[in-house]
CSV table of C-alpha atoms in Angstrom, one decimal:
chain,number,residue,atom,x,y,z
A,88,UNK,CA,92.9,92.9,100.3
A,89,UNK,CA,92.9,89.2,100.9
A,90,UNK,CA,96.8,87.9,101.2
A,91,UNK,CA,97.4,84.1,100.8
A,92,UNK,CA,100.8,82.3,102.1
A,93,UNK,CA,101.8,79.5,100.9
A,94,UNK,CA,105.1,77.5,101.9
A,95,UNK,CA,107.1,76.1,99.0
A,96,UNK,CA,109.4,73.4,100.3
A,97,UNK,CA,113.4,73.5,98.9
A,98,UNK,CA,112.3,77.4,98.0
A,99,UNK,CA,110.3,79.4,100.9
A,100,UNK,CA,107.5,81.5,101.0
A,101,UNK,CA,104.7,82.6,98.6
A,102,UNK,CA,102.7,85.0,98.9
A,103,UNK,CA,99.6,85.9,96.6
A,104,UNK,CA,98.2,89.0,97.5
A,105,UNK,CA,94.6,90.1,95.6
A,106,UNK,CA,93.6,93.2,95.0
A,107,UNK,CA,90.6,95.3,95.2
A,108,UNK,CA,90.7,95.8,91.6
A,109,UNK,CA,90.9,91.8,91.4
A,110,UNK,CA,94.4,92.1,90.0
A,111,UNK,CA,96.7,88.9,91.3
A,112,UNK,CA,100.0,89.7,92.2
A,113,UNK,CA,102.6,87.7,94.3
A,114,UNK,CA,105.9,87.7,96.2
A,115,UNK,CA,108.5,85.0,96.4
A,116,UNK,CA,110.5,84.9,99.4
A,117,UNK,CA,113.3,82.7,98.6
A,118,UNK,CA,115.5,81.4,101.5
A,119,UNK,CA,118.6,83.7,100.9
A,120,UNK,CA,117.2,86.5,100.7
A,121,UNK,CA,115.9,87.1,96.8
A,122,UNK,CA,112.4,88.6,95.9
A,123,UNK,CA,110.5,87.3,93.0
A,124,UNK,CA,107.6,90.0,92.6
A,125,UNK,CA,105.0,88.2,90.0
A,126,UNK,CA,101.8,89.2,88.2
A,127,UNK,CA,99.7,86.9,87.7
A,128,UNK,CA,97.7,86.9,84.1
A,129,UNK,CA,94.0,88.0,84.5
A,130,UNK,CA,91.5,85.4,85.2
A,131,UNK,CA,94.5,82.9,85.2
A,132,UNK,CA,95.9,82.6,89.0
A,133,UNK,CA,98.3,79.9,87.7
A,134,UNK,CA,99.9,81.7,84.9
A,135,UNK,CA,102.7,84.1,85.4
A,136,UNK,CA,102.2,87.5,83.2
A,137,UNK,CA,105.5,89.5,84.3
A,138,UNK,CA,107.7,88.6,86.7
A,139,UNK,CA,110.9,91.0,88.3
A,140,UNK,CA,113.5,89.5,90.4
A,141,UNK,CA,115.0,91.9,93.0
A,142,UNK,CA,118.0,91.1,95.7
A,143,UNK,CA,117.4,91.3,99.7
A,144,UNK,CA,118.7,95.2,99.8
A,145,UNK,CA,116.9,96.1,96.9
A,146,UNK,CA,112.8,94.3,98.0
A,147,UNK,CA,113.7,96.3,101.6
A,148,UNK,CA,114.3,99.4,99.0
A,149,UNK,CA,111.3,98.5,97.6
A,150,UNK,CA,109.1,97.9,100.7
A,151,UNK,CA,110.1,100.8,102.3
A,152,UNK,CA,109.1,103.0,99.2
A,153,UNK,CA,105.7,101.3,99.9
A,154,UNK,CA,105.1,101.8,102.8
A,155,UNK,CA,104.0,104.9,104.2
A,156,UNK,CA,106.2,105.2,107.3
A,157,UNK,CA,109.3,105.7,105.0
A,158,UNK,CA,107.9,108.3,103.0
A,159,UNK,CA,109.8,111.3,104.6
A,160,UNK,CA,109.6,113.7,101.8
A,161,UNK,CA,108.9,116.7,104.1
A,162,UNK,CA,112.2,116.2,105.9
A,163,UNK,CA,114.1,118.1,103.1
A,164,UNK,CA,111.2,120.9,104.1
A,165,UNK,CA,111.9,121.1,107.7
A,166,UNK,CA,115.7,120.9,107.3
A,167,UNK,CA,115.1,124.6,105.7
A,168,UNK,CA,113.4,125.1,109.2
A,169,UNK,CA,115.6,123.8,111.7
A,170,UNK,CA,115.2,126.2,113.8
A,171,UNK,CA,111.4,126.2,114.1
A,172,UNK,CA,111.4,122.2,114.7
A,173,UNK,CA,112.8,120.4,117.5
A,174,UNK,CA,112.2,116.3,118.4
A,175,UNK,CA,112.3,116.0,121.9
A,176,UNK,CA,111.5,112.6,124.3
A,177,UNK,CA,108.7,113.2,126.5
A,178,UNK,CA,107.6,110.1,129.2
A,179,UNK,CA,105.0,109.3,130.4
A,180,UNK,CA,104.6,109.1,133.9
A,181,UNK,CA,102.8,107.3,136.9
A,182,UNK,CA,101.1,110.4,137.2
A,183,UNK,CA,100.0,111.6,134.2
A,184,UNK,CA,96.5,111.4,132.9
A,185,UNK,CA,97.3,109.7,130.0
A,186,UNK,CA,98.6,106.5,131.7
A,187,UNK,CA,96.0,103.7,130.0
A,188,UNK,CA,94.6,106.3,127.5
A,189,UNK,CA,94.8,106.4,123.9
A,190,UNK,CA,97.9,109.0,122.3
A,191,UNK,CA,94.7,110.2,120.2
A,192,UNK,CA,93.0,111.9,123.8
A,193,UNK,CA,96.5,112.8,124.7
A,194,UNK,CA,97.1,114.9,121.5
A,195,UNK,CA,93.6,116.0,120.9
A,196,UNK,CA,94.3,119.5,122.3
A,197,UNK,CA,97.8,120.2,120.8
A,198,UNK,CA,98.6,121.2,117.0
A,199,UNK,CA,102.1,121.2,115.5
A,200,UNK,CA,103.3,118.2,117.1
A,201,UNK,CA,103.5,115.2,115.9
A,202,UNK,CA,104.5,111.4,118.1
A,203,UNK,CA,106.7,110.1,115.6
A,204,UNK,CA,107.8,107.0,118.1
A,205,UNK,CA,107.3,105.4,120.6
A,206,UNK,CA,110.4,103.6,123.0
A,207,UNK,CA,108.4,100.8,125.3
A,208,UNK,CA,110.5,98.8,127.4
A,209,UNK,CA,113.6,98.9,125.4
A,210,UNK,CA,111.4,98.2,122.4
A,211,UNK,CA,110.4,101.3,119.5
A,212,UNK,CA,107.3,101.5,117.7
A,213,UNK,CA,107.6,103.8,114.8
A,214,UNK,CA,104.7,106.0,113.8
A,215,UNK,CA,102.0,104.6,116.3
A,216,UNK,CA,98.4,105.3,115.5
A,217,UNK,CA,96.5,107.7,117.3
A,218,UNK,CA,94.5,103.9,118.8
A,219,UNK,CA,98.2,103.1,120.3
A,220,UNK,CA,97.3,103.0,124.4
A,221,UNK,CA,99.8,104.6,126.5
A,222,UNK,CA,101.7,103.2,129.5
A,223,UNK,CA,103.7,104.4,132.2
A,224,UNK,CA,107.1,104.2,131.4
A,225,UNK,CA,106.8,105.1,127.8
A,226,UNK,CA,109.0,107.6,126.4
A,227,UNK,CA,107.6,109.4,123.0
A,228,UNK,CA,109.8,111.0,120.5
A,229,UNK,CA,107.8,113.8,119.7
A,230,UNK,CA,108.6,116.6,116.2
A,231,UNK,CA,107.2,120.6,116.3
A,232,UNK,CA,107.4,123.7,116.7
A,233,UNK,CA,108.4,124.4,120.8
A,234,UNK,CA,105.4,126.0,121.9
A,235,UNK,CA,103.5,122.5,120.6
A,236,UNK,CA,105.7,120.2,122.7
A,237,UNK,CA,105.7,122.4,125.5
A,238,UNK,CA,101.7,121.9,125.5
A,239,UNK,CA,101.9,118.1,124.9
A,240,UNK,CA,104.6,117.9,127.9
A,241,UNK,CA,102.2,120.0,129.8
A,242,UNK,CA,99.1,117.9,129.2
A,243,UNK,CA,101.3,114.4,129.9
A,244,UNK,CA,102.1,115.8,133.6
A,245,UNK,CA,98.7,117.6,134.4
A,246,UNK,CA,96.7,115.8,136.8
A,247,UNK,CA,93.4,117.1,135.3
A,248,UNK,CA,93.2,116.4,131.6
């Protein structure tokens, strides 16, 4: 998808976003905080087919429906559950193995767990990909079953990996 931004001066941003599909659509960012949210008309990148207009809560509402890191409709599953799932913080330390490694070798071995953050220097970084290189100091916040984050706590301290 090929994303275009655009500054409009005495408005904000534009953004005109297009599709794999070729559909156009685009997003107005206006200075205090409104969304326009525009389609464009097909084959016609200057005329405007629909347009909705949405307040700053309700395009974060909106982008976080989007997005696939806040879709949590398991958690209503795992509430049921509780006692099968814990989240834990688990570092990583000058010693382990994993210091410089990807989180994808580090979890290669262990099922039913899952590195739902990770808290670098102050700084968290929500669902990292399994490409996301490890450092000493990191701390991840890990969700499973007990036996799971046992292993992954295991492997992060093992000097033989």
């Amino acid at each position: 998808m090929q994303i275009e931004r655009v500054p409009l001066p005495g408005i904000g941003v534009g953004y005109t976003l297009h599709t794999g599909e070729g559909q156009v659509i685009g997003v107005v960012c206006h200075r205090g905080g409104r969304r326009d949210v525009v389609v464009y008309a097909p084959g016609d990148p200057d005329t405007v087919e629909r347009s909705v207009t949405l307040s700053a809560t309700e395009a974060q509402e909106v982008a976080e429906l989007l997005h696939p890191v806040a879709t949590i409709d398991h958690v209503t599953h795992l509430e049921r559950h509780r006692e099968a799932i814990s989240v834990v913080e688990l570092p990583v330390t000058a010693a382990s193995p994993y210091d410089g490694r990807t989180l994808a070798e580090a979890v290669a071995r262990v099922h039913g767990v899952s590195v739902v953050a990770v808290v670098r220097d102050g700084r968290t970084i929500t669902a990292p990909g399994l490409g996301h290189v490890l450092a000493h100091g990191d701390v991840l916040i890990v969700a499973g079953g007990q036996q799971s984050i046992e292993a992954l706590s295991r492997a992060l301290i093992h000097t033989d990996p």
